[in-house]
Short mmCIF file of C-alpha atoms in Angstrom, two decimals:
data_model
loop_
_atom_site.label_atom_id
_atom_site.label_comp_id
_atom_site.label_asym_id
_atom_site.label_seq_id
_atom_site.Cartn_x
_atom_site.Cartn_y
_atom_site.Cartn_z
CA UNK A 1 15.72 -12.73 -0.46
CA UNK A 2 14.91 -14.21 -3.81
CA UNK A 3 11.24 -14.89 -4.36
CA UNK A 4 9.80 -17.76 -6.39
CA UNK A 5 9.02 -17.18 -10.03
CA UNK A 6 5.30 -16.70 -10.60
CA UNK A 7 3.35 -18.04 -13.59
CA UNK A 8 2.27 -15.40 -16.13
CA UNK A 9 -1.18 -13.97 -16.22
CA UNK A 10 -3.40 -15.80 -18.70
CA UNK A 11 -3.98 -14.20 -22.04
CA UNK A 12 -1.40 -11.91 -23.61
CA UNK A 13 -0.93 -8.63 -25.35
CA UNK A 14 -0.20 -5.18 -23.97
CA UNK A 15 -3.03 -5.20 -21.41
CA UNK A 16 -2.37 -8.71 -20.14
CA UNK A 17 1.27 -9.01 -19.10
CA UNK A 18 3.11 -12.23 -19.70
CA UNK A 19 6.36 -11.35 -17.93
CA UNK A 20 5.75 -12.49 -14.33
CA UNK A 21 8.87 -11.03 -12.79
CA UNK A 22 8.27 -7.58 -14.23
CA UNK A 23 4.61 -7.09 -15.04
CA UNK A 24 2.29 -8.97 -12.67
CA UNK A 25 2.83 -6.51 -9.83
CA UNK A 26 2.04 -3.61 -12.17
CA UNK A 27 -1.33 -5.15 -12.99
CA UNK A 28 -2.04 -5.77 -9.29
CA UNK A 29 -1.21 -2.16 -8.44
CA UNK A 30 -3.36 -0.83 -11.28
CA UNK A 31 -6.22 -2.96 -9.93
CA UNK A 32 -5.70 -1.60 -6.40
CA UNK A 33 -5.69 1.95 -7.79
CA UNK A 34 -8.89 1.33 -9.74
CA UNK A 35 -7.08 1.85 -13.05
CA UNK A 36 -7.14 -1.71 -14.44
CA UNK A 37 -9.32 -2.55 -17.43
CA UNK A 38 -12.11 -5.11 -17.16
CA UNK A 39 -10.00 -7.55 -19.18
CA UNK A 40 -7.06 -7.09 -16.82
CA UNK A 41 -9.30 -7.64 -13.79
CA UNK A 42 -10.68 -10.83 -15.29
CA UNK A 43 -7.18 -12.07 -16.09
CA UNK A 44 -6.03 -11.20 -12.57
CA UNK A 45 -8.91 -13.11 -10.99
CA UNK A 46 -8.09 -16.18 -13.08
CA UNK A 47 -4.39 -15.85 -12.23
CA UNK A 48 -5.11 -15.66 -8.48
CA UNK A 49 -7.34 -18.72 -8.72
CA UNK A 50 -4.67 -20.85 -10.36
CA UNK A 51 -2.71 -21.47 -7.12
CA UNK A 52 -2.51 -20.57 -3.48
CA UNK A 53 0.94 -19.09 -4.18
CA UNK A 54 -0.56 -16.61 -6.64
CA UNK A 55 -3.28 -15.62 -4.19
CA UNK A 56 -0.73 -15.22 -1.39
CA UNK A 57 1.44 -13.00 -3.59
CA UNK A 58 -1.56 -10.82 -4.44
CA UNK A 59 -2.33 -10.41 -0.73
CA UNK A 60 1.28 -9.45 0.04
CA UNK A 61 1.33 -6.78 -2.66
CA UNK A 62 -2.04 -5.46 -1.46
CA UNK A 63 -0.77 -5.23 2.14
CA UNK A 64 2.37 -3.35 1.09
CA UNK A 65 0.27 -0.96 -0.98
CA UNK A 66 -2.08 -0.32 1.94
CA UNK A 67 0.85 0.11 4.34
CA UNK A 68 2.49 2.80 2.24
CA UNK A 69 -0.80 4.63 1.75
CA UNK A 70 -1.50 4.60 5.49
CA UNK A 71 1.94 5.98 6.27
CA UNK A 72 1.19 9.49 5.04
CA UNK A 73 -2.38 9.55 6.38
CA UNK A 74 -1.68 8.36 9.92
CA UNK A 75 -1.76 11.09 12.60
CA UNK A 76 1.37 11.77 14.63
CA UNK A 77 1.99 9.02 17.18
CA UNK A 78 3.07 11.52 19.82
CA UNK A 79 1.72 14.93 20.76
CA UNK A 80 3.17 17.51 18.34
CA UNK A 81 5.40 20.18 19.80
CA UNK A 82 4.89 23.86 19.09
CA UNK A 83 8.07 23.82 17.00
CA UNK A 84 6.81 20.93 14.89
CA UNK A 85 3.43 22.54 14.33
CA UNK A 86 5.21 25.71 13.20
CA UNK A 87 7.49 23.76 10.88
CA UNK A 88 4.60 21.91 9.28
CA UNK A 89 2.62 25.13 8.81
CA UNK A 90 5.62 26.80 7.20
CA UNK A 91 6.17 23.78 4.97
CA UNK A 92 2.61 24.00 3.68
CA UNK A 93 3.13 27.70 2.94
CA UNK A 94 6.30 27.07 1.00
CA UNK A 95 9.04 27.07 3.64
CA UNK A 96 10.65 29.52 5.97
CA UNK A 97 13.69 31.57 5.07
CA UNK A 98 16.65 30.27 7.02
CA UNK A 99 20.27 30.89 6.14
CA UNK A 100 22.24 27.66 6.38
CA UNK A 101 25.78 26.99 5.20
CA UNK A 102 25.99 25.14 1.94
CA UNK A 103 28.37 24.46 -0.87
CA UNK A 104 28.37 22.29 -3.95
CA UNK A 105 27.75 18.59 -3.21
CA UNK A 106 30.55 16.15 -3.72
CA UNK A 107 30.27 13.40 -6.31
CA UNK A 108 27.67 10.99 -4.87
CA UNK A 109 28.38 7.33 -4.30
CA UNK A 110 25.05 6.42 -5.81
CA UNK A 111 22.58 8.22 -8.05
CA UNK A 112 19.07 6.87 -8.32
CA UNK A 113 16.67 7.90 -11.06
CA UNK A 114 13.00 6.91 -10.93
CA UNK A 115 10.58 6.48 -13.82
CA UNK A 116 7.01 6.65 -12.39
CA UNK A 117 4.96 8.15 -9.56
CA UNK A 118 4.40 8.31 -5.84
CA UNK A 119 6.83 7.77 -2.86
CA UNK A 120 10.26 7.06 -1.40
CA UNK A 121 11.76 5.80 1.83
CA UNK A 122 15.40 6.55 2.56
CA UNK A 123 17.72 5.71 5.39
CA UNK A 124 20.86 7.77 5.86
CA UNK A 125 23.49 7.43 8.57
CA UNK A 126 23.23 10.73 10.50
CA UNK A 127 26.01 12.00 8.25
CA UNK A 128 24.49 15.04 6.57
CA UNK A 129 27.48 17.20 7.49
CA UNK A 130 29.70 15.05 5.29
CA UNK A 131 27.69 15.81 2.16
CA UNK A 132 29.29 19.17 1.47
CA UNK A 133 32.77 20.58 1.22
CA UNK A 134 34.07 23.88 -0.11
CA UNK A 135 33.04 27.53 0.32
CA UNK A 136 29.80 28.30 2.15
CA UNK A 137 26.77 30.04 0.71
CA UNK A 138 23.17 30.44 1.89
CA UNK A 139 19.86 29.02 0.81
CA UNK A 140 16.27 29.04 2.02
CA UNK A 141 15.24 25.94 3.93
CA UNK A 142 12.83 24.44 6.43
CA UNK A 143 14.16 21.99 8.98
CA UNK A 144 12.20 19.19 10.64
CA UNK A 145 13.58 16.69 13.15
CA UNK A 146 12.30 13.97 15.48
CA UNK A 147 13.52 12.66 18.81
CA UNK A 148 13.80 9.14 20.18
CA UNK A 149 10.61 7.16 19.48
CA UNK A 150 8.91 10.07 17.67
CA UNK A 151 7.47 10.27 14.16
CA UNK A 152 6.33 13.41 12.36
CA UNK A 153 4.41 14.31 9.20
CA UNK A 154 4.81 17.41 7.03
CA UNK A 155 2.82 18.52 3.98
CA UNK A 156 5.07 20.30 1.48
CA UNK A 157 4.04 23.22 -0.72
CA UNK A 158 4.29 21.18 -3.95
CA UNK A 159 1.70 18.66 -2.73
CA UNK A 160 4.22 16.06 -1.56
CA UNK A 161 4.03 14.56 1.93
CA UNK A 162 6.86 13.54 4.22
CA UNK A 163 6.75 10.96 7.04
CA UNK A 164 9.83 11.17 9.26
CA UNK A 165 11.00 8.19 11.33
CA UNK A 166 12.38 8.42 14.90
CA UNK A 167 15.65 10.26 15.52
CA UNK A 168 15.81 11.67 12.00
CA UNK A 169 16.23 15.09 10.43
CA UNK A 170 15.44 16.72 7.09
CA UNK A 171 16.35 20.10 5.65
CA UNK A 172 13.82 20.94 2.92
CA UNK A 173 14.08 23.44 0.08
CA UNK A 174 10.84 23.02 -1.84
CA UNK A 175 9.32 25.62 -4.14
CA UNK A 176 8.39 26.33 -7.73
CA UNK A 177 11.98 26.20 -9.03
CA UNK A 178 13.52 23.34 -7.06
CA UNK A 179 12.61 20.47 -4.77
CA UNK A 180 15.58 19.35 -2.67
CA UNK A 181 15.53 17.47 0.62
CA UNK A 182 18.64 16.64 2.67
CA UNK A 183 18.03 13.67 4.94
CA UNK A 184 19.69 12.21 8.02
CA UNK A 185 17.95 9.07 9.18
CA UNK A 186 14.82 7.57 7.67
CA UNK A 187 11.77 9.01 5.91
CA UNK A 188 8.87 8.06 3.67
CA UNK A 189 7.92 10.46 0.87
CA UNK A 190 4.76 10.68 -1.19
CA UNK A 191 6.02 12.75 -4.10
CA UNK A 192 3.77 14.88 -6.28
CA UNK A 193 4.55 14.49 -9.98
CA UNK A 194 6.31 17.39 -11.67
CA UNK A 195 8.49 16.34 -14.60
CA UNK A 196 10.02 19.81 -14.99
CA UNK A 197 11.14 20.05 -11.33
CA UNK A 198 12.50 16.72 -10.07
CA UNK A 199 12.27 15.87 -6.38
CA UNK A 200 15.80 15.10 -5.15
CA UNK A 201 16.59 13.48 -1.80
CA UNK A 202 20.24 13.79 -0.75
CA UNK A 203 21.91 11.41 1.73
CA UNK A 204 25.51 10.74 2.69
CA UNK A 205 25.51 7.64 0.47
CA UNK A 206 24.10 9.34 -2.62
CA UNK A 207 20.95 10.94 -3.92
CA UNK A 208 17.59 9.86 -5.30
CA UNK A 209 15.98 11.76 -8.15
CA UNK A 210 12.24 11.16 -7.79
CA UNK A 211 9.82 11.87 -10.62
CA UNK A 212 7.13 9.94 -8.77
CA UNK A 213 7.41 6.32 -7.67
CA UNK A 214 7.33 4.11 -4.57
CA UNK A 215 10.69 2.83 -3.48
CA UNK A 216 12.89 2.50 -0.42
CA UNK A 217 16.56 3.34 -0.11
CA UNK A 218 18.78 2.23 2.76
CA UNK A 219 22.04 4.21 2.68
CA UNK A 220 24.56 3.75 5.48
CA UNK A 221 28.07 5.00 4.80
CA UNK A 222 29.16 3.42 1.49
CA UNK A 223 26.43 0.74 1.47
CA UNK A 224 23.25 1.38 -0.51
CA UNK A 225 20.19 -0.83 -1.00
CA UNK A 226 17.14 -0.07 -3.12
CA UNK A 227 13.76 -1.82 -2.89
CA UNK A 228 11.11 -0.86 -5.44
CA UNK A 229 7.41 -1.12 -4.60
CA UNK A 230 6.08 0.51 -7.77
CA UNK A 231 7.65 1.73 -11.01
CA UNK A 232 11.33 1.47 -11.89
CA UNK A 233 14.50 2.96 -10.44
CA UNK A 234 17.90 3.22 -12.12
CA UNK A 235 20.73 2.90 -9.62
CA UNK A 236 24.24 3.99 -10.50
CA UNK A 237 27.38 3.48 -8.43
CA UNK A 238 31.07 3.85 -9.17
CA UNK A 239 31.10 0.20 -10.21
CA UNK A 240 28.21 0.20 -12.67
CA UNK A 241 24.49 0.65 -13.25
CA UNK A 242 21.31 -1.40 -12.86
CA UNK A 243 17.58 -0.91 -13.34
CA UNK A 244 15.42 -2.10 -10.46
CA UNK A 245 11.75 -2.85 -11.13
CA UNK A 246 8.71 -3.33 -8.89
CA UNK A 247 9.19 -6.27 -6.55
CA UNK A 248 12.97 -6.22 -6.87
CA UNK A 249 15.87 -4.99 -4.77
CA UNK A 250 19.47 -4.05 -5.44
CA UNK A 251 22.42 -3.63 -3.14
CA UNK A 252 25.96 -2.35 -3.63
CA UNK A 253 28.80 -1.81 -1.15
CA UNK A 254 32.05 0.07 -1.45
CA UNK A 255 31.30 1.31 -4.95
CA UNK A 256 30.70 -2.18 -6.36
CA UNK A 257 28.33 -2.76 -9.25
CA UNK A 258 24.73 -3.15 -7.99
CA UNK A 259 23.20 -6.64 -8.09
CA UNK A 260 19.44 -7.07 -8.65
CA UNK A 261 17.34 -9.80 -7.03
CA UNK A 262 13.67 -10.58 -6.60
CA UNK A 263 11.95 -9.79 -3.25
CA UNK A 264 9.13 -12.13 -2.35
CA UNK A 265 7.87 -10.15 0.66
CA UNK A 266 8.84 -6.54 1.34
CA UNK A 267 6.49 -6.00 4.29
CA UNK A 268 9.26 -6.38 6.90
CA UNK A 269 11.21 -3.59 5.18
CA UNK A 270 8.27 -1.18 5.58
CA UNK A 271 7.06 -2.30 9.01
CA UNK A 272 8.42 0.85 10.71
CA UNK A 273 5.63 2.83 9.04
CA UNK A 274 3.19 0.97 11.32
CA UNK A 275 5.40 1.46 14.38
CA UNK A 276 6.79 -2.08 14.32
CA UNK A 277 10.40 -3.17 14.68
CA UNK A 278 11.06 -6.03 12.26
CA UNK A 279 14.36 -7.74 11.52
CA UNK A 280 14.61 -10.28 8.70
CA UNK A 281 18.12 -11.72 8.34
CA UNK A 282 19.30 -8.27 9.47
CA UNK A 283 23.02 -7.88 10.34
CA UNK A 284 23.74 -6.77 13.90
CA UNK A 285 25.30 -3.52 12.64
CA UNK A 286 21.93 -2.56 11.12
CA UNK A 287 20.07 -3.75 14.22
CA UNK A 288 22.30 -1.46 16.28
CA UNK A 289 21.25 1.57 14.23
CA UNK A 290 17.57 0.71 14.68
CA UNK A 291 17.96 0.33 18.44
CA UNK A 292 19.76 3.66 18.72
CA UNK A 293 17.00 5.45 16.78
CA UNK A 294 14.12 3.77 18.63
CA UNK A 295 15.42 3.82 22.22
CA UNK A 296 17.99 6.63 22.29
CA UNK A 297 20.90 4.46 23.41
CA UNK A 298 24.45 4.02 22.16
CA UNK A 299 25.26 0.53 20.91
CA UNK A 300 28.88 -0.64 21.07
CA UNK A 301 29.76 -3.55 18.77
CA UNK A 302 33.04 -5.48 18.91
CA UNK A 303 35.31 -5.42 15.87
CA UNK A 304 35.33 -8.43 13.59
CA UNK A 305 32.62 -10.75 12.24
CA UNK A 306 30.21 -10.35 15.17
CA UNK A 307 28.56 -7.38 13.43
CA UNK A 308 27.69 -9.68 10.50
CA UNK A 309 25.57 -12.02 12.60
CA UNK A 310 21.96 -11.89 11.46
CA UNK A 311 18.74 -11.51 13.42
CA UNK A 312 15.17 -12.44 12.46
CA UNK A 313 12.53 -11.26 14.95
CA UNK A 314 9.70 -8.74 15.20
CA UNK A 315 8.42 -6.51 17.99
CA UNK A 316 5.48 -4.21 18.66
CA UNK A 317 5.68 -1.77 21.60
CA UNK A 318 8.24 -3.82 23.56
CA UNK A 319 10.77 -1.99 25.72
CA UNK A 320 14.53 -2.07 25.30
CA UNK A 321 15.15 -4.88 27.77
CA UNK A 322 12.64 -7.19 26.06
CA UNK A 323 14.03 -6.42 22.61
CA UNK A 324 17.63 -6.96 23.74
CA UNK A 325 16.67 -10.17 25.52
CA UNK A 326 15.49 -11.64 22.22
CA UNK A 327 18.05 -10.02 19.89
CA UNK A 328 21.06 -11.08 21.93
CA UNK A 329 19.76 -14.61 22.33
CA UNK A 330 18.93 -14.90 18.63
CA UNK A 331 22.35 -13.55 17.57
CA UNK A 332 24.12 -15.73 20.19
CA UNK A 333 25.97 -12.80 21.74
CA UNK A 334 26.33 -11.43 25.26
CA UNK A 335 24.85 -8.00 25.98
CA UNK A 336 24.89 -5.61 28.88
CA UNK A 337 23.18 -2.26 29.40
CA UNK A 338 24.47 0.38 31.77
CA UNK A 339 23.11 3.91 31.80
CA UNK A 340 22.37 4.53 28.08
CA UNK A 341 25.10 2.33 26.60
CA UNK A 342 24.42 -1.14 25.19
CA UNK A 343 27.58 -3.24 24.94
CA UNK A 344 27.52 -6.32 22.71
CA UNK A 345 30.33 -8.80 23.28
CA UNK A 346 31.74 -11.66 21.27
CA UNK A 347 30.04 -14.97 22.03
CA UNK A 348 31.61 -17.97 23.68
CA UNK A 349 33.53 -20.18 21.21
CA UNK A 350 30.91 -22.92 21.24
CA UNK A 351 27.99 -20.54 20.62
CA UNK A 352 26.09 -21.05 17.38
CA UNK A 353 26.94 -18.66 14.54
CA UNK A 354 23.35 -18.09 13.54
CA UNK A 355 20.03 -18.37 15.35
CA UNK A 356 16.59 -17.51 14.06
CA UNK A 357 13.55 -16.65 16.18
CA UNK A 358 9.89 -16.17 15.31
CA UNK A 359 8.05 -12.97 16.14
CA UNK A 360 8.25 -11.90 19.75
CA UNK A 361 4.97 -11.31 21.55
CA UNK A 362 5.98 -9.78 24.86
CA UNK A 363 3.85 -7.37 26.85
CA UNK A 364 4.94 -3.71 26.61
CA UNK A 365 6.95 -2.23 29.46
CA UNK A 366 8.47 1.13 30.24
CA UNK A 367 11.78 2.32 28.82
CA UNK A 368 15.06 1.50 30.50
CA UNK A 369 16.05 3.65 33.45
CA UNK A 370 19.39 5.43 33.38
CA UNK A 371 20.41 3.88 36.69
CA UNK A 372 19.69 0.33 35.63
CA UNK A 373 22.06 -2.47 34.79
CA UNK A 374 20.98 -5.48 32.77
CA UNK A 375 23.17 -8.36 31.77
CA UNK A 376 22.25 -11.07 29.32
CA UNK A 377 24.64 -14.00 29.46
CA UNK A 378 24.52 -15.87 26.16
CA UNK A 379 25.87 -19.03 27.75
CA UNK A 380 23.24 -19.44 30.45
CA UNK A 381 20.57 -17.10 29.20
CA UNK A 382 20.54 -15.24 32.52
CA UNK A 383 18.91 -11.84 32.74
CA UNK A 384 19.88 -9.79 35.80
CA UNK A 385 18.22 -6.44 36.41
CA UNK A 386 19.05 -3.59 38.73
CA UNK A 387 15.62 -1.89 38.59
CA UNK A 388 13.56 -2.22 41.74
CA UNK A 389 10.28 -2.70 39.89
CA UNK A 390 11.73 -5.45 37.70
CA UNK A 391 13.08 -7.67 40.48
CA UNK A 392 15.48 -7.73 43.38
CA UNK A 393 18.42 -9.59 41.93
CA UNK A 394 21.66 -8.16 43.24
CA UNK A 395 23.22 -5.85 40.65
CA UNK A 396 25.95 -7.52 38.61
CA UNK A 397 25.24 -11.02 39.99
CA UNK A 398 23.32 -13.87 38.39
CA UNK A 399 20.91 -15.94 40.51
CA UNK A 400 22.03 -19.50 41.11
CA UNK A 401 19.87 -21.55 38.71
CA UNK A 402 19.33 -24.51 41.03
CA UNK A 403 18.49 -22.66 44.24
CA UNK A 404 14.95 -21.68 43.51
CA UNK A 405 13.14 -23.44 40.69
CA UNK A 406 10.33 -20.89 40.90
CA UNK A 407 12.70 -18.39 39.28
CA UNK A 408 13.07 -20.46 36.11
CA UNK A 409 11.14 -20.76 32.89
CA UNK A 410 12.23 -23.26 30.30
CA UNK A 411 12.82 -22.27 26.69
CA UNK A 412 13.20 -25.12 24.25
CA UNK A 413 15.73 -24.69 21.46
CA UNK A 414 15.30 -27.08 18.55
CA UNK A 415 16.89 -27.65 15.17
CA UNK A 416 15.61 -25.50 12.30
CA UNK A 417 12.38 -26.80 10.81
CA UNK A 418 11.16 -28.58 13.98
CA UNK A 419 8.04 -27.06 15.60
CA UNK A 420 8.59 -25.40 18.96
CA UNK A 421 6.79 -26.41 22.12
CA UNK A 422 4.36 -23.82 23.51
CA UNK A 423 6.07 -21.25 25.74
CA UNK A 424 5.06 -17.93 27.36
CA UNK A 425 7.91 -16.27 25.42
CA UNK A 426 7.68 -18.34 22.23
CA UNK A 427 10.54 -20.53 21.18
CA UNK A 428 13.89 -19.73 19.71
CA UNK A 429 14.82 -21.87 16.71
CA UNK A 430 18.51 -22.62 16.57
CA UNK A 431 20.64 -24.37 13.99
CA UNK A 432 23.54 -25.76 16.03
CA UNK A 433 26.51 -27.94 15.15
CA UNK A 434 25.31 -31.52 14.95
CA UNK A 435 21.66 -30.43 14.79
CA UNK A 436 20.88 -31.77 18.27
CA UNK A 437 18.00 -30.27 20.19
CA UNK A 438 18.67 -28.96 23.63
CA UNK A 439 16.91 -27.09 26.40
CA UNK A 440 18.17 -23.78 27.66
CA UNK A 441 17.04 -22.31 30.93
CA UNK A 442 16.56 -18.54 31.00
CA UNK A 443 16.45 -17.22 34.56
CA UNK A 444 14.05 -14.41 35.45
CA UNK A 445 13.53 -12.97 38.90
CA UNK A 446 9.80 -13.23 39.59
#
């Protein structure tokens, strides 16, 4: 998402940047770190006071900075296992000696080189085994992995810190001579500076060479996206090169040349560090990966353009059925869950191609049971459950909507830009052909 251009800081010269797209964030970060000069602080105060937009941008940068600092200081969200405690202790001591097969890496699809100091977030596609081909050899490594809904933290021997997202895995080889991490899934790194020994994170989509900076990489198959919080990152693909600066992002698919754009608000991209699930114009194929990692299910998407439908919604502590209820409505698709398989089906022909919802605020519930069956019908918005504690609707059948009005709650769907009426589940904003507002009835068994 392209952000608005911001006016330059007042003044000028080397300590008072006048390039808003490139330099303002650097001054803000130096102020947050306590490294800004008195002249820079005075200029920053005047700049913030010039408009509410400037003040809002400062607050967004400050929140992102605080979020990334909290990520490596937050205790584990679940009780650590004996294996994890052992792994973390070994990591602090320099790593255990484990013989794992390895050969020379293939030519990466993307190589990222950073230029300043502190952290990285990467998302790979559970494809570590595809990184290597050729004869096997051995190397010393420490392995750390997380299960569904778990997060883990490890302190490495070089002073770096690793925060591992749910259903992810890293193989670490960190010592005085090399600092290599092979990642499947998602992780946040606070990297200690060491110019003579670069910190390299390998994924199936490429590798990131970290000298010390804050940036995020999303790498799924041959798609790579880079978002820079602090410093600069050079991204190189088969199609070309680009330099990405603080407050910018770049994305390339299928070896194409990377394109750089401004990011106005990167908080949704880092929300997982606070345990939130946030989608902002996120394609269904990416939503599917997040659901699999968070809830331990398999998501089956139909072939064709359905996977390109986008979702905008946020969740905190909601269970799978609540999340699916919103996601499938927002994306205008039909979903069913049986055992641990979520099946997403093509929508009805008249269903809108894109729907956007505000943040969901639904009370937390337990995880889906393996014996349950839930169907969400995109046409009528009907949710039928097979769990005894969630209602007594007959499995596989939808209640008749006009038989018992006590079973119904209205959800108003309006054209984009029109305020929603108050609702226990908040409204869903929908841009539909013709722009007409309509009321959908979503049936819940009380």
